[in-house]
Amino acid sequence: MELGFHVPIFEIDGGTAAIAGELARVGAAAELAGASWLSFMDHFFQIEPTGLPAEANMLEGYTSLGFMAAHTSTIELGLLVTGVTYRHPGLLAKTVTTLDVLSGGRAALGIGAAWFEREHHGLGVPYPPTGERFDRLEETLRICAQMWDPDNNGPFEGKHYQLAETLCAPQPLHRPKVLIGGGGEKRTLRLVARYGDACNLFASSTEEVAHKLDVLRRHCEEAGTDYERIRKTVLAGSPDPAALDDFVRQMAGYAQLGVHTAIVMPPGGSPAAWVDSVAPVVPRLADL
């Protein structure tokens, strides 16, 4: 099992002026630890599950990933996850392509159907009903695949999006892996089976994740997709650096289910120091 880091909090010791330097240190610490993944959220207001109010600091995700690309050299970079409503899919594919080229081929497309209604209304972003958001997500996945096909610059005609040309030059150095976030059994996991290279689930319990993976396996069988090629990841909270034995024991159950990557979240304040404090867990997870 591999370890990834997901940074959701930007309340940094030293205030706003200290954020950039601290994020650069987070990137360096994550790579030194041997982590395989580094991500941010795709939000413009802070979200309640972090325990912070909407008014707390939040940075735009792809700009932040571009900054991290310049301060790292090996780790995969993505959002966990891009909200499909926030960017036209042709522009999203170009944004991810740019990140991939400038990072030396390290970009991933993490994407989902979006959910934070307050943020949409607050910033004037249309917030369609759930079914339409999933329809748009599927069209976006198809558009990105076409944008990343160097032999197909033709049009795309969908219900919600129409592109006269799917020209994307330069092409990514390495076609970005597509990670679809969420555990919805009817649509989300079906989209993973049809279009995804990876899924992301909450590490709520091994029983719940086992059930979700069984559903994903059935969708793969229906779609004619190789279940084993899909990388399984879980968002595993913020382990206590003083209780890493407990964290390894917990993650062992997920590793037995075939989960490839446990993604953990540093707190605010001095997240780079927290990354350093949990770094010893990396070789122990690798043995699972």
PDB file of N, CA, C and O in Angstrom, residues 84-85 113-115 117 120-121 126-137 160 187:
ATOM      1  N   VAL A  84     -17.278  19.026 -11.501  1.00  0.00           N
ATOM      2  CA  VAL A  84     -17.546  19.076 -12.941  1.00  0.00           C
ATOM      3  C   VAL A  84     -18.234  20.368 -13.353  1.00  0.00           C
ATOM      4  O   VAL A  84     -18.139  20.787 -14.507  1.00  0.00           O
ATOM      5  N   THR A  85     -18.897  21.018 -12.419  1.00  0.00           N
ATOM      6  CA  THR A  85     -19.660  22.228 -12.745  1.00  0.00           C
ATOM      7  C   THR A  85     -18.801  23.476 -12.894  1.00  0.00           C
ATOM      8  O   THR A  85     -19.271  24.489 -13.404  1.00  0.00           O
ATOM      9  N   ALA A 113     -18.973  14.837  -9.341  1.00  0.00           N
ATOM     10  CA  ALA A 113     -20.190  15.518  -9.809  1.00  0.00           C
ATOM     11  C   ALA A 113     -20.433  16.854  -9.119  1.00  0.00           C
ATOM     12  O   ALA A 113     -21.375  17.552  -9.477  1.00  0.00           O
ATOM     13  N   ALA A 114     -19.610  17.242  -8.140  1.00  0.00           N
ATOM     14  CA  ALA A 114     -19.758  18.493  -7.380  1.00  0.00           C
ATOM     15  C   ALA A 114     -20.966  18.398  -6.446  1.00  0.00           C
ATOM     16  O   ALA A 114     -21.932  17.692  -6.733  1.00  0.00           O
ATOM     17  N   TRP A 115     -20.885  19.149  -5.326  1.00  0.00           N
ATOM     18  CA  TRP A 115     -21.953  18.992  -4.336  1.00  0.00           C
ATOM     19  C   TRP A 115     -22.208  20.239  -3.475  1.00  0.00           C
ATOM     20  O   TRP A 115     -23.278  20.369  -2.880  1.00  0.00           O
ATOM     21  N   GLU A 117     -23.559  23.269  -2.655  1.00  0.00           N
ATOM     22  CA  GLU A 117     -24.542  24.174  -3.243  1.00  0.00           C
ATOM     23  C   GLU A 117     -24.296  25.627  -2.826  1.00  0.00           C
ATOM     24  O   GLU A 117     -24.421  26.550  -3.645  1.00  0.00           O
ATOM     25  N   HIS A 120     -21.707  27.297  -5.034  1.00  0.00           N
ATOM     26  CA  HIS A 120     -22.216  27.608  -6.361  1.00  0.00           C
ATOM     27  C   HIS A 120     -23.065  28.873  -6.337  1.00  0.00           C
ATOM     28  O   HIS A 120     -22.848  29.809  -7.123  1.00  0.00           O
ATOM     29  N   HIS A 121     -24.032  28.913  -5.446  1.00  0.00           N
ATOM     30  CA  HIS A 121     -24.907  30.076  -5.390  1.00  0.00           C
ATOM     31  C   HIS A 121     -24.123  31.327  -4.993  1.00  0.00           C
ATOM     32  O   HIS A 121     -24.360  32.418  -5.535  1.00  0.00           O
ATOM     33  N   PRO A 126     -23.838  28.044 -11.947  1.00  0.00           N
ATOM     34  CA  PRO A 126     -25.054  27.229 -12.049  1.00  0.00           C
ATOM     35  C   PRO A 126     -24.898  25.903 -11.308  1.00  0.00           C
ATOM     36  O   PRO A 126     -23.841  25.268 -11.362  1.00  0.00           O
ATOM     37  N   TYR A 127     -25.964  25.511 -10.634  1.00  0.00           N
ATOM     38  CA  TYR A 127     -25.954  24.263  -9.862  1.00  0.00           C
ATOM     39  C   TYR A 127     -27.128  23.398 -10.311  1.00  0.00           C
ATOM     40  O   TYR A 127     -28.211  23.437  -9.747  1.00  0.00           O
ATOM     41  N   PRO A 128     -26.899  22.594 -11.343  1.00  0.00           N
ATOM     42  CA  PRO A 128     -27.993  21.779 -11.882  1.00  0.00           C
ATOM     43  C   PRO A 128     -28.414  20.693 -10.894  1.00  0.00           C
ATOM     44  O   PRO A 128     -27.695  20.367  -9.946  1.00  0.00           O
ATOM     45  N   PRO A 129     -29.560  20.073 -11.134  1.00  0.00           N
ATOM     46  CA  PRO A 129     -29.981  18.933 -10.312  1.00  0.00           C
ATOM     47  C   PRO A 129     -28.974  17.784 -10.407  1.00  0.00           C
ATOM     48  O   PRO A 129     -28.167  17.709 -11.338  1.00  0.00           O
ATOM     49  N   THR A 130     -29.059  16.872  -9.458  1.00  0.00           N
ATOM     50  CA  THR A 130     -28.079  15.787  -9.357  1.00  0.00           C
ATOM     51  C   THR A 130     -27.962  15.001 -10.654  1.00  0.00           C
ATOM     52  O   THR A 130     -26.851  14.727 -11.128  1.00  0.00           O
ATOM     53  N   GLY A 131     -29.076  14.612 -11.230  1.00  0.00           N
ATOM     54  CA  GLY A 131     -29.027  13.814 -12.450  1.00  0.00           C
ATOM     55  C   GLY A 131     -28.297  14.525 -13.572  1.00  0.00           C
ATOM     56  O   GLY A 131     -27.501  13.913 -14.300  1.00  0.00           O
ATOM     57  N   GLU A 132     -28.561  15.816 -13.722  1.00  0.00           N
ATOM     58  CA  GLU A 132     -27.873  16.571 -14.778  1.00  0.00           C
ATOM     59  C   GLU A 132     -26.384  16.684 -14.493  1.00  0.00           C
ATOM     60  O   GLU A 132     -25.568  16.609 -15.421  1.00  0.00           O
ATOM     61  N   ARG A 133     -26.013  16.859 -13.231  1.00  0.00           N
ATOM     62  CA  ARG A 133     -24.582  16.946 -12.918  1.00  0.00           C
ATOM     63  C   ARG A 133     -23.866  15.657 -13.304  1.00  0.00           C
ATOM     64  O   ARG A 133     -22.745  15.680 -13.815  1.00  0.00           O
ATOM     65  N   PHE A 134     -24.515  14.519 -13.076  1.00  0.00           N
ATOM     66  CA  PHE A 134     -23.895  13.253 -13.477  1.00  0.00           C
ATOM     67  C   PHE A 134     -23.871  13.101 -14.990  1.00  0.00           C
ATOM     68  O   PHE A 134     -22.921  12.542 -15.542  1.00  0.00           O
ATOM     69  N   ASP A 135     -24.905  13.583 -15.669  1.00  0.00           N
ATOM     70  CA  ASP A 135     -24.867  13.569 -17.135  1.00  0.00           C
ATOM     71  C   ASP A 135     -23.702  14.411 -17.647  1.00  0.00           C
ATOM     72  O   ASP A 135     -22.984  14.014 -18.577  1.00  0.00           O
ATOM     73  N   ARG A 136     -23.506  15.569 -17.047  1.00  0.00           N
ATOM     74  CA  ARG A 136     -22.395  16.433 -17.444  1.00  0.00           C
ATOM     75  C   ARG A 136     -21.051  15.785 -17.113  1.00  0.00           C
ATOM     76  O   ARG A 136     -20.083  15.920 -17.867  1.00  0.00           O
ATOM     77  N   LEU A 137     -20.992  15.070 -15.990  1.00  0.00           N
ATOM     78  CA  LEU A 137     -19.762  14.375 -15.633  1.00  0.00           C
ATOM     79  C   LEU A 137     -19.410  13.338 -16.687  1.00  0.00           C
ATOM     80  O   LEU A 137     -18.248  13.233 -17.123  1.00  0.00           O
ATOM     81  N   HIS A 160     -25.204  18.331 -23.349  1.00  0.00           N
ATOM     82  CA  HIS A 160     -24.889  19.543 -22.596  1.00  0.00           C
ATOM     83  C   HIS A 160     -23.698  20.311 -23.157  1.00  0.00           C
ATOM     84  O   HIS A 160     -23.569  21.506 -22.918  1.00  0.00           O
ATOM     85  N   ARG A 187     -24.453   5.361 -10.215  1.00  0.00           N
ATOM     86  CA  ARG A 187     -23.857   6.140 -11.291  1.00  0.00           C
ATOM     87  C   ARG A 187     -22.351   6.320 -11.115  1.00  0.00           C
ATOM     88  O   ARG A 187     -21.595   6.138 -12.059  1.00  0.00           O
TER      89      ARG A 187
END
